[in-house]
C-alpha angles and dihedrals in degrees: 000000000000090000091049091051090051092050093050094042092058106033095166091057090049093048093046092051091049092049091045093052090047092051093049093048091050090048091053090047090054098252094125095151094052093048090049092053093048092051093044094050093046096047090045089056090051090049091051092049091048091049090054089054091047092052090051090051092049090051088054090051099256121126104205132204094233089095089080092053092048093049090047092052092047092047095050091049091048093055094042098255092132094151088057090050089055090050090052089053090048090048094052094045091041088054088066091054092047091049091049092051094045092045092053089050092047094047095048096113093045091049091049090057091051094046092054095055107129113243106169130055128192104223114199109234096208106030094169090063105080091195096050119089096170106144140187119208117234136171111269088238090061097056111115128210108271096029113135113227133196113221111194125210114293092006124132116249104244101205138010110276151152119266112242096179117088094249141342143172124237136187106225097170094117090056108032103016090239104146097199123072114256126223119232129190133206110295095024120129115254116202123221111249092042114127116230120234128228102309134061114252139189120235128184112217112241098174136031118250095260091054097044124108101250095043089053089051090049090051090051091049092050089050090051091049094047096046117093115236115230088260091116088059091045092051092045090055089062101030102086097038092046092047092048094048092047093051092046092052092046092046092048091050090052093045096048096043097035087221118120089201089068089062090057093044091056097045096052085067093053100067112140103229095115091057095043099045111025098061096049090049091051093052093047088050090053092051091050093047090051092050090052088053091052097260121120109203116193100226144319095285088066091052090054091050092048089054091056102041112143101167131039133194126191133198113222113218112066092358111059089014125061093252092229102108120186122212108240102169142010114212109187121192119237110291095031130094121224096239091043090053092048093048093050093046094045091047091053092043090059084085097049129090094198116121093235087058091062090053091053093047092048092050091052092049092048089054091050094246117153120229120234121222120241126230089207132012139169137171119228103211114245092357111065145270133291125201138168106229121178090342093307123112108231120190123186122184151088121346096248091050093048092044089057089055099036112033091193092065111138122204115237124222112251131195120223113290096020126114131194134215110206122213131207124186119196091342095310127109108255102179142272137274115219117211135179120219116176128211117267111260091234096047097092091047091053093049090049092048093051091052090050089054095058100269097149101190129036121179141171118231112189141151092215125107120286098244092052093044093049092049094052093042092052090051094054098039102256116137100174105078129172111185138178091030126167116224093258090050091054090051092048093050093047091049091050097046118119143234101041146252096061124202118206121192119194143146099271119245096028092053098040097122096052093040087058092047094056124081088240121020119193119192122204093226104171095107108076117264095022088081085078091072092144090177092058123093092208135020125209110215098190119069095242130107089210087080088072088065089045091053093050091046093050090049092052093045093048095049090046091051092047093052093043091051090051092049091048089055094045095045095048092045094050092045091051092045090054090051090048091057087074091059096241094119113065117215095252093049091046092054090051092047090053089059088060090052089053091050093048093052093047093049089050091048089057087066086083086078091069139037142143114288120244109262113213124187097217094186096052101022089230120138119238118250086248092070113120127254120246117278117245 
């Protein structure tokens, strides 16, 4: 069955093999004329079909490399080397099979993520009965918010939810890259795509399937798979020069020798498979390697940009900092009580994905304060959140945003490293919540590594207060700081940064505008809904800034492998063509040798799947000597 599938999947290969065997049998039987006609008719049909595809490409503005193969087939037929012409056809069609095999190997990690996507959920029929585990199976897409699900041992969690069981263990390696199981307690968030441990647990759905973490990752992976890497551009850069050089060498061989056969013998060694196959395989390998490292990159064009990054900009909260802020002080305005202010702020922050919001919610829970539901709520990206709670309009956010709503807003004094969330109630300033969020331990090492790789300018773009921004920047080694920025100011600064390309790293949804403005936007997507950073070009699934260095390193390695594979193919082909000008390589032998060149370039292109990891000295922030050199 496997052989039959292979024969039907590549019909041109099957037909070419059948025709080739028939031709050889007829030759042995003495029917040379008949075999010649069969080969000529078959190859002529292939030439006509290829020409139609070439014309379509030219109409679309692409000058393809198939012209060399067409000229080689015509030349071999013209000089009577019809067996060589059949080998060229087999080589071109076999290239498709080789590319398919190599692509499947290169996409293995991406495919694994797609194959693990949860499709079925066990919905508990009587959720109010703690002793009843009667379930009804439903498609994961049909699960509604509030449904209680039963997740059996070793099953994949179908949607994001809240753990209702006292405690449980989950394998989150496919989402965050964390190899060890993590322990979760009642009330903790459980991400879809996590694999349950050894006991059945109950989970209340908090997001629909389309909005859940793993489904967002799957959507990103599908986008990465469907996008075309810039390999067409890479091949086009070499297409015309390589074609011209090949025709000149073949023409010179014919002219000097006076033998038209020499023209065909040279051109059979100039087929373009290395250019057409090696680069796509390398880029697919880079995408797969990134996925294995917990980085979803949306296509090969992003990899090429990552390889060439010369400027980098970082958001502060949740990016350069750990994103786990701790409430250190409540400063209510006159007329408000401290606990009242914290309850109102935490209730509004239930509807925010910003990292400061989690610190406020956690502080309220630790003090035993109950949240109040909102009749209306919305998040204003990069500014804050607004909610109607008990008939009162509560707004929590940055000082400039709150000052625009409540003119009586008073700035609070902050010590270095502290940040404040300001609160307005019904248009009046209600106070501020002071939180501390420390720099990530790996942040300085990442900044140092980027500088060592030729990134000339590194800046911080943040909406937070200047003292806090300066304190964090000094700790991680950034001297160019832009603080208290509005979203449009972030976008403007990112657009004006030089040199290009510019890399922007932020925390997903809240930094969507500036992520879109940069040449390459990377979202720190480890915290739930931020993986949906549609504006980002890449999403980091593990909560570690070191993955930024990994992404840049993978981009540089992949581009280097793609170019090297192309140059290997070109160099070997030109060297063999020069040898063939002497007449020592017959056309049939040359066509077979070219298959070995194809194989060599493809095997080299698969090197994009592997590479040395980036070594960061987290304590000193100094890159290891194994760090890679800048890509050209």
